[in-house]
Amino acid sequence: MSVPFGIIISGRPVDVSPQAITEAQYAFRIPPAPAFSHIVVFLLPGITLPPGAAASVYVQIPPSQDFKLLGAIGPGKESAIFKISGLKSATNVNQNAMLDDPTAQTGAVPQGDVVIGVSIEAEAQVAAQLATLQSGGQSNNAQLSSALVKLGSSPEGKATTKVLAQRIIGNAFNFLASFGSDTVPLKAFQDWWQKFEKKIDLDPSFLEREGAE
């Protein structure tokens, strides 16, 4: 199945490129700044979930490793608006418009990216989880939490933007220096850029590894 989901946050580009954890589980990693309070999760046009299936939507806010249920989308409700409030000073998560959550939770300022997890599950399972949520309980997805533990972990050990930029520049310098001349033709840079883009397409994380070339 093609990537079936997308998200919208006001003021940011539409994101239709989640990380596929499994064929039924997807994750969107969202920087907490600039601040946002609502998120739209939707099925992409032309996408149909398997018969008898719906998609549960979860949120993980660092430092917690748990994914809390926000609600669901599926046949007859292909999109939903969720409210994720208080990210500046606290963590208050409840669903807006599509489902009221009487169990708003408060926590610390998020240290790291907020992760939205979307999991394709049996409709009966989704309905049971929503019933628990509406009754004042909370439904966690331990399987999703486990599968995304690396996504939700602290950013220690991950390459910073500065380091990534230095590696990009180093990659270009090493390539262009191979010409052995102070003057490098524009076509040489274009060739490097095409090769660099191909590397990114084949292995998007290669720059995060030390010694990336």
PDB file of C-alpha atoms in Angstrom:
ATOM      1  CA  MET A   1       0.000   0.000   0.000  1.00  0.00           C
ATOM      2  CA  SER A   2       1.207   3.510  -0.787  1.00  0.00           C
ATOM      3  CA  VAL A   3       1.635   5.938   2.089  1.00  0.00           C
ATOM      4  CA  PRO A   4      -2.015   6.531   3.002  1.00  0.00           C
ATOM      5  CA  PHE A   5      -1.874   9.467   5.424  1.00  0.00           C
ATOM      6  CA  GLY A   6      -0.982  13.121   5.587  1.00  0.00           C
ATOM      7  CA  ILE A   7      -1.016  15.850   8.214  1.00  0.00           C
ATOM      8  CA  ILE A   8      -1.563  19.596   8.161  1.00  0.00           C
ATOM      9  CA  ILE A   9      -0.315  22.110  10.720  1.00  0.00           C
ATOM     10  CA  SER A  10      -1.194  25.746  10.201  1.00  0.00           C
ATOM     11  CA  GLY A  11       1.722  27.729   8.833  1.00  0.00           C
ATOM     12  CA  ARG A  12       3.699  24.658   7.816  1.00  0.00           C
ATOM     13  CA  PRO A  13       3.839  22.676   4.569  1.00  0.00           C
ATOM     14  CA  VAL A  14       1.493  19.733   4.181  1.00  0.00           C
ATOM     15  CA  ASP A  15       3.336  16.585   5.264  1.00  0.00           C
ATOM     16  CA  VAL A  16       2.555  13.436   3.280  1.00  0.00           C
ATOM     17  CA  SER A  17       5.861  11.692   3.946  1.00  0.00           C
ATOM     18  CA  PRO A  18       5.653   9.844   7.248  1.00  0.00           C
ATOM     19  CA  GLN A  19       8.152   7.203   8.247  1.00  0.00           C
ATOM     20  CA  ALA A  20       6.691   3.761   7.538  1.00  0.00           C
ATOM     21  CA  ILE A  21       7.355   1.627  10.614  1.00  0.00           C
ATOM     22  CA  THR A  22       5.392  -1.322   9.254  1.00  0.00           C
ATOM     23  CA  GLU A  23       2.832  -1.671   6.484  1.00  0.00           C
ATOM     24  CA  ALA A  24       0.205  -0.647   9.040  1.00  0.00           C
ATOM     25  CA  GLN A  25       2.057   1.881  11.208  1.00  0.00           C
ATOM     26  CA  TYR A  26       3.313   5.327  10.263  1.00  0.00           C
ATOM     27  CA  ALA A  27       4.965   8.146  12.178  1.00  0.00           C
ATOM     28  CA  PHE A  28       5.168  11.887  11.615  1.00  0.00           C
ATOM     29  CA  ARG A  29       7.913  13.648  13.529  1.00  0.00           C
ATOM     30  CA  ILE A  30       7.018  17.270  14.301  1.00  0.00           C
ATOM     31  CA  PRO A  31       9.353  19.906  15.758  1.00  0.00           C
ATOM     32  CA  PRO A  32       7.553  21.678  18.628  1.00  0.00           C
ATOM     33  CA  ALA A  33       8.624  25.099  17.336  1.00  0.00           C
ATOM     34  CA  PRO A  34       7.097  27.181  15.970  1.00  0.00           C
ATOM     35  CA  ALA A  35       4.310  26.521  18.429  1.00  0.00           C
ATOM     36  CA  PHE A  36       1.145  24.880  17.176  1.00  0.00           C
ATOM     37  CA  SER A  37      -2.094  23.858  18.823  1.00  0.00           C
ATOM     38  CA  HIS A  38      -4.048  21.921  16.177  1.00  0.00           C
ATOM     39  CA  ILE A  39      -3.236  19.202  13.703  1.00  0.00           C
ATOM     40  CA  VAL A  40      -5.274  17.689  10.886  1.00  0.00           C
ATOM     41  CA  VAL A  41      -4.750  14.018  10.062  1.00  0.00           C
ATOM     42  CA  PHE A  42      -6.262  12.760   6.834  1.00  0.00           C
ATOM     43  CA  LEU A  43      -6.415   9.923   4.345  1.00  0.00           C
ATOM     44  CA  LEU A  44      -4.864  10.853   1.015  1.00  0.00           C
ATOM     45  CA  PRO A  45      -7.209  11.066  -1.984  1.00  0.00           C
ATOM     46  CA  GLY A  46      -7.722   7.738  -3.672  1.00  0.00           C
ATOM     47  CA  ILE A  47      -6.600   5.751  -0.630  1.00  0.00           C
ATOM     48  CA  THR A  48      -8.945   3.109   0.757  1.00  0.00           C
ATOM     49  CA  LEU A  49      -8.194   1.260   3.952  1.00  0.00           C
ATOM     50  CA  PRO A  50      -8.581  -2.530   3.977  1.00  0.00           C
ATOM     51  CA  PRO A  51     -12.138  -3.779   4.622  1.00  0.00           C
ATOM     52  CA  GLY A  52     -13.048  -3.696   8.300  1.00  0.00           C
ATOM     53  CA  ALA A  53     -10.139  -1.414   9.185  1.00  0.00           C
ATOM     54  CA  ALA A  54      -9.777   2.088  10.596  1.00  0.00           C
ATOM     55  CA  ALA A  55      -6.788   4.185  11.608  1.00  0.00           C
ATOM     56  CA  SER A  56      -6.084   5.120  15.203  1.00  0.00           C
ATOM     57  CA  VAL A  57      -4.180   8.362  15.756  1.00  0.00           C
ATOM     58  CA  TYR A  58      -1.750   8.644  18.668  1.00  0.00           C
ATOM     59  CA  VAL A  59       0.560  11.324  20.018  1.00  0.00           C
ATOM     60  CA  GLN A  60       3.865  10.971  21.817  1.00  0.00           C
ATOM     61  CA  ILE A  61       5.249  14.007  23.604  1.00  0.00           C
ATOM     62  CA  PRO A  62       8.793  13.769  25.019  1.00  0.00           C
ATOM     63  CA  PRO A  63      10.111  12.769  27.423  1.00  0.00           C
ATOM     64  CA  SER A  64       7.334  10.161  27.570  1.00  0.00           C
ATOM     65  CA  GLN A  65       7.794   7.053  25.451  1.00  0.00           C
ATOM     66  CA  ASP A  66       4.061   6.301  25.508  1.00  0.00           C
ATOM     67  CA  PHE A  67       1.664   6.978  22.668  1.00  0.00           C
ATOM     68  CA  LYS A  68      -1.665   8.376  23.861  1.00  0.00           C
ATOM     69  CA  LEU A  69      -4.766   7.897  21.769  1.00  0.00           C
ATOM     70  CA  LEU A  70      -6.193  11.038  20.172  1.00  0.00           C
ATOM     71  CA  GLY A  71      -8.942   9.489  18.078  1.00  0.00           C
ATOM     72  CA  ALA A  72      -9.366   7.825  14.720  1.00  0.00           C
ATOM     73  CA  ILE A  73     -10.114   8.293  11.048  1.00  0.00           C
ATOM     74  CA  GLY A  74     -11.467   5.851   8.513  1.00  0.00           C
ATOM     75  CA  PRO A  75     -14.381   5.112   6.203  1.00  0.00           C
ATOM     76  CA  GLY A  76     -16.927   7.900   6.493  1.00  0.00           C
ATOM     77  CA  LYS A  77     -14.508  10.131   8.426  1.00  0.00           C
ATOM     78  CA  GLU A  78     -11.463  10.502   6.241  1.00  0.00           C
ATOM     79  CA  SER A  79     -10.035  13.418   8.225  1.00  0.00           C
ATOM     80  CA  ALA A  80     -10.068  14.761  11.752  1.00  0.00           C
ATOM     81  CA  ILE A  81      -8.874  17.857  13.593  1.00  0.00           C
ATOM     82  CA  PHE A  82      -7.075  17.304  16.875  1.00  0.00           C
ATOM     83  CA  LYS A  83      -6.057  19.861  19.467  1.00  0.00           C
ATOM     84  CA  ILE A  84      -2.626  19.552  21.049  1.00  0.00           C
ATOM     85  CA  SER A  85      -2.443  22.473  23.422  1.00  0.00           C
ATOM     86  CA  GLY A  86      -0.020  23.855  25.948  1.00  0.00           C
ATOM     87  CA  LEU A  87       3.176  22.721  24.234  1.00  0.00           C
ATOM     88  CA  LYS A  88       4.987  25.876  25.366  1.00  0.00           C
ATOM     89  CA  SER A  89       4.422  25.472  29.062  1.00  0.00           C
ATOM     90  CA  ALA A  90       2.783  22.104  29.557  1.00  0.00           C
ATOM     91  CA  THR A  91       1.514  19.095  27.709  1.00  0.00           C
ATOM     92  CA  ASN A  92      -2.238  19.164  27.355  1.00  0.00           C
ATOM     93  CA  VAL A  93      -3.561  16.772  24.763  1.00  0.00           C
ATOM     94  CA  ASN A  94      -7.179  16.469  23.821  1.00  0.00           C
ATOM     95  CA  GLN A  95      -9.130  16.042  20.663  1.00  0.00           C
ATOM     96  CA  ASN A  96     -11.114  18.933  19.301  1.00  0.00           C
ATOM     97  CA  ALA A  97     -14.229  18.859  17.110  1.00  0.00           C
ATOM     98  CA  MET A  98     -14.156  15.130  16.349  1.00  0.00           C
ATOM     99  CA  LEU A  99     -13.960  13.725  19.881  1.00  0.00           C
ATOM    100  CA  ASP A 100     -13.965  15.239  23.378  1.00  0.00           C
ATOM    101  CA  ASP A 101     -11.259  13.936  25.685  1.00  0.00           C
ATOM    102  CA  PRO A 102     -12.150  14.415  29.354  1.00  0.00           C
ATOM    103  CA  THR A 103      -8.711  13.228  30.456  1.00  0.00           C
ATOM    104  CA  ALA A 104      -6.522  16.171  29.403  1.00  0.00           C
ATOM    105  CA  GLN A 105      -3.023  15.582  30.689  1.00  0.00           C
ATOM    106  CA  THR A 106      -0.395  18.019  31.896  1.00  0.00           C
ATOM    107  CA  GLY A 107       3.339  17.475  31.706  1.00  0.00           C
ATOM    108  CA  ALA A 108       6.681  19.143  31.124  1.00  0.00           C
ATOM    109  CA  VAL A 109       7.809  21.237  28.211  1.00  0.00           C
ATOM    110  CA  PRO A 110       8.556  18.772  25.374  1.00  0.00           C
ATOM    111  CA  GLN A 111      12.274  18.159  24.916  1.00  0.00           C
ATOM    112  CA  GLY A 112      12.441  16.909  21.337  1.00  0.00           C
ATOM    113  CA  ASP A 113      10.017  16.312  18.512  1.00  0.00           C
ATOM    114  CA  VAL A 114       6.362  15.506  18.969  1.00  0.00           C
ATOM    115  CA  VAL A 115       5.498  12.277  17.173  1.00  0.00           C
ATOM    116  CA  ILE A 116       2.107  11.552  15.636  1.00  0.00           C
ATOM    117  CA  GLY A 117       1.594   7.834  15.114  1.00  0.00           C
ATOM    118  CA  VAL A 118      -1.095   6.450  12.828  1.00  0.00           C
ATOM    119  CA  SER A 119      -1.899   2.764  13.125  1.00  0.00           C
ATOM    120  CA  ILE A 120      -4.211   0.780  10.839  1.00  0.00           C
ATOM    121  CA  GLU A 121      -6.221  -1.531  13.081  1.00  0.00           C
ATOM    122  CA  ALA A 122      -9.430  -3.533  13.083  1.00  0.00           C
ATOM    123  CA  GLU A 123     -12.513  -1.316  13.352  1.00  0.00           C
ATOM    124  CA  ALA A 124     -13.712  -3.229  16.418  1.00  0.00           C
ATOM    125  CA  GLN A 125     -10.414  -2.604  18.189  1.00  0.00           C
ATOM    126  CA  VAL A 126     -10.492   1.076  17.273  1.00  0.00           C
ATOM    127  CA  ALA A 127     -14.087   1.406  18.498  1.00  0.00           C
ATOM    128  CA  ALA A 128     -13.181  -0.240  21.806  1.00  0.00           C
ATOM    129  CA  GLN A 129     -10.273   2.141  22.318  1.00  0.00           C
ATOM    130  CA  LEU A 130     -12.436   5.168  21.537  1.00  0.00           C
ATOM    131  CA  ALA A 131     -15.044   3.937  24.004  1.00  0.00           C
ATOM    132  CA  THR A 132     -12.346   3.702  26.682  1.00  0.00           C
ATOM    133  CA  LEU A 133     -11.190   7.220  25.865  1.00  0.00           C
ATOM    134  CA  GLN A 134     -14.706   8.635  25.988  1.00  0.00           C
ATOM    135  CA  SER A 135     -15.360   6.966  29.327  1.00  0.00           C
ATOM    136  CA  GLY A 136     -12.491   8.889  30.860  1.00  0.00           C
ATOM    137  CA  GLY A 137      -9.790   6.288  30.459  1.00  0.00           C
ATOM    138  CA  GLN A 138      -6.733   6.436  28.256  1.00  0.00           C
ATOM    139  CA  SER A 139      -5.657   3.993  25.615  1.00  0.00           C
ATOM    140  CA  ASN A 140      -1.966   3.505  24.957  1.00  0.00           C
ATOM    141  CA  ASN A 141      -0.387   1.682  22.045  1.00  0.00           C
ATOM    142  CA  ALA A 142       2.498  -0.264  23.548  1.00  0.00           C
ATOM    143  CA  GLN A 143       3.330  -1.875  20.214  1.00  0.00           C
ATOM    144  CA  LEU A 144       3.612   1.501  18.517  1.00  0.00           C
ATOM    145  CA  SER A 145       5.653   2.836  21.428  1.00  0.00           C
ATOM    146  CA  SER A 146       8.076  -0.058  21.083  1.00  0.00           C
ATOM    147  CA  ALA A 147       8.326   0.220  17.315  1.00  0.00           C
ATOM    148  CA  LEU A 148       9.009   3.940  17.515  1.00  0.00           C
ATOM    149  CA  VAL A 149      11.300   3.971  20.521  1.00  0.00           C
ATOM    150  CA  LYS A 150      14.156   5.316  18.404  1.00  0.00           C
ATOM    151  CA  LEU A 151      11.944   8.036  16.980  1.00  0.00           C
ATOM    152  CA  GLY A 152      10.789   9.098  20.393  1.00  0.00           C
ATOM    153  CA  SER A 153      14.139   8.946  22.107  1.00  0.00           C
ATOM    154  CA  SER A 154      16.062  12.031  23.088  1.00  0.00           C
ATOM    155  CA  PRO A 155      18.055  13.718  20.344  1.00  0.00           C
ATOM    156  CA  GLU A 156      21.368  12.800  21.963  1.00  0.00           C
ATOM    157  CA  GLY A 157      23.544  11.033  19.424  1.00  0.00           C
ATOM    158  CA  LYS A 158      21.619  12.414  16.466  1.00  0.00           C
ATOM    159  CA  ALA A 159      23.460  14.722  14.125  1.00  0.00           C
ATOM    160  CA  THR A 160      22.577  18.370  14.705  1.00  0.00           C
ATOM    161  CA  THR A 161      21.671  20.713  11.864  1.00  0.00           C
ATOM    162  CA  LYS A 162      25.128  22.282  12.098  1.00  0.00           C
ATOM    163  CA  VAL A 163      26.850  18.906  11.874  1.00  0.00           C
ATOM    164  CA  LEU A 164      24.684  17.851   8.937  1.00  0.00           C
ATOM    165  CA  ALA A 165      25.519  21.102   7.140  1.00  0.00           C
ATOM    166  CA  GLN A 166      29.224  20.546   7.766  1.00  0.00           C
ATOM    167  CA  ARG A 167      28.958  17.031   6.345  1.00  0.00           C
ATOM    168  CA  ILE A 168      27.149  18.293   3.240  1.00  0.00           C
ATOM    169  CA  ILE A 169      29.847  20.907   2.681  1.00  0.00           C
ATOM    170  CA  GLY A 170      32.558  18.328   3.312  1.00  0.00           C
ATOM    171  CA  ASN A 171      30.935  15.943   0.846  1.00  0.00           C
ATOM    172  CA  ALA A 172      30.893  18.643  -1.828  1.00  0.00           C
ATOM    173  CA  PHE A 173      34.468  19.758  -1.053  1.00  0.00           C
ATOM    174  CA  ASN A 174      35.845  16.237  -1.303  1.00  0.00           C
ATOM    175  CA  PHE A 175      34.133  15.716  -4.639  1.00  0.00           C
ATOM    176  CA  LEU A 176      35.204  19.044  -6.145  1.00  0.00           C
ATOM    177  CA  ALA A 177      38.744  18.791  -4.774  1.00  0.00           C
ATOM    178  CA  SER A 178      39.217  15.640  -6.829  1.00  0.00           C
ATOM    179  CA  PHE A 179      39.489  17.857  -9.920  1.00  0.00           C
ATOM    180  CA  GLY A 180      42.867  19.136  -8.698  1.00  0.00           C
ATOM    181  CA  SER A 181      42.249  22.664  -9.873  1.00  0.00           C
ATOM    182  CA  ASP A 182      41.405  25.995  -8.243  1.00  0.00           C
ATOM    183  CA  THR A 183      38.724  26.554 -10.873  1.00  0.00           C
ATOM    184  CA  VAL A 184      35.910  24.016 -10.978  1.00  0.00           C
ATOM    185  CA  PRO A 185      33.343  24.076 -13.815  1.00  0.00           C
ATOM    186  CA  LEU A 186      29.700  24.597 -12.912  1.00  0.00           C
ATOM    187  CA  LYS A 187      28.875  21.241 -14.456  1.00  0.00           C
ATOM    188  CA  ALA A 188      31.077  19.572 -11.855  1.00  0.00           C
ATOM    189  CA  PHE A 189      28.966  21.045  -9.071  1.00  0.00           C
ATOM    190  CA  GLN A 190      25.797  19.996 -10.895  1.00  0.00           C
ATOM    191  CA  ASP A 191      27.183  16.458 -11.166  1.00  0.00           C
ATOM    192  CA  TRP A 192      27.907  16.438  -7.422  1.00  0.00           C
ATOM    193  CA  TRP A 193      24.412  17.686  -6.622  1.00  0.00           C
ATOM    194  CA  GLN A 194      22.801  14.955  -8.740  1.00  0.00           C
ATOM    195  CA  LYS A 195      24.912  12.282  -7.062  1.00  0.00           C
ATOM    196  CA  PHE A 196      24.163  13.775  -3.650  1.00  0.00           C
ATOM    197  CA  GLU A 197      20.411  13.753  -4.332  1.00  0.00           C
ATOM    198  CA  LYS A 198      20.630  10.132  -5.452  1.00  0.00           C
ATOM    199  CA  LYS A 199      22.380   9.208  -2.201  1.00  0.00           C
ATOM    200  CA  ILE A 200      19.651  10.955  -0.220  1.00  0.00           C
ATOM    201  CA  ASP A 201      16.949   9.072  -2.160  1.00  0.00           C
ATOM    202  CA  LEU A 202      18.656   5.723  -1.569  1.00  0.00           C
ATOM    203  CA  ASP A 203      19.595   6.324   2.060  1.00  0.00           C
ATOM    204  CA  PRO A 204      18.092   9.465   3.677  1.00  0.00           C
ATOM    205  CA  SER A 205      19.970   8.847   6.925  1.00  0.00           C
ATOM    206  CA  PHE A 206      23.463   8.504   5.503  1.00  0.00           C
ATOM    207  CA  LEU A 207      24.459  12.027   6.621  1.00  0.00           C
ATOM    208  CA  GLU A 208      23.589  11.178  10.218  1.00  0.00           C
ATOM    209  CA  ARG A 209      26.382   8.622  10.296  1.00  0.00           C
ATOM    210  CA  GLU A 210      29.884   9.765  11.115  1.00  0.00           C
ATOM    211  CA  GLY A 211      32.247   9.599   8.200  1.00  0.00           C
ATOM    212  CA  ALA A 212      29.438  10.003   5.645  1.00  0.00           C
ATOM    213  CA  GLU A 213      30.844  10.529   2.164  1.00  0.00           C
TER     214      GLU A 213
END
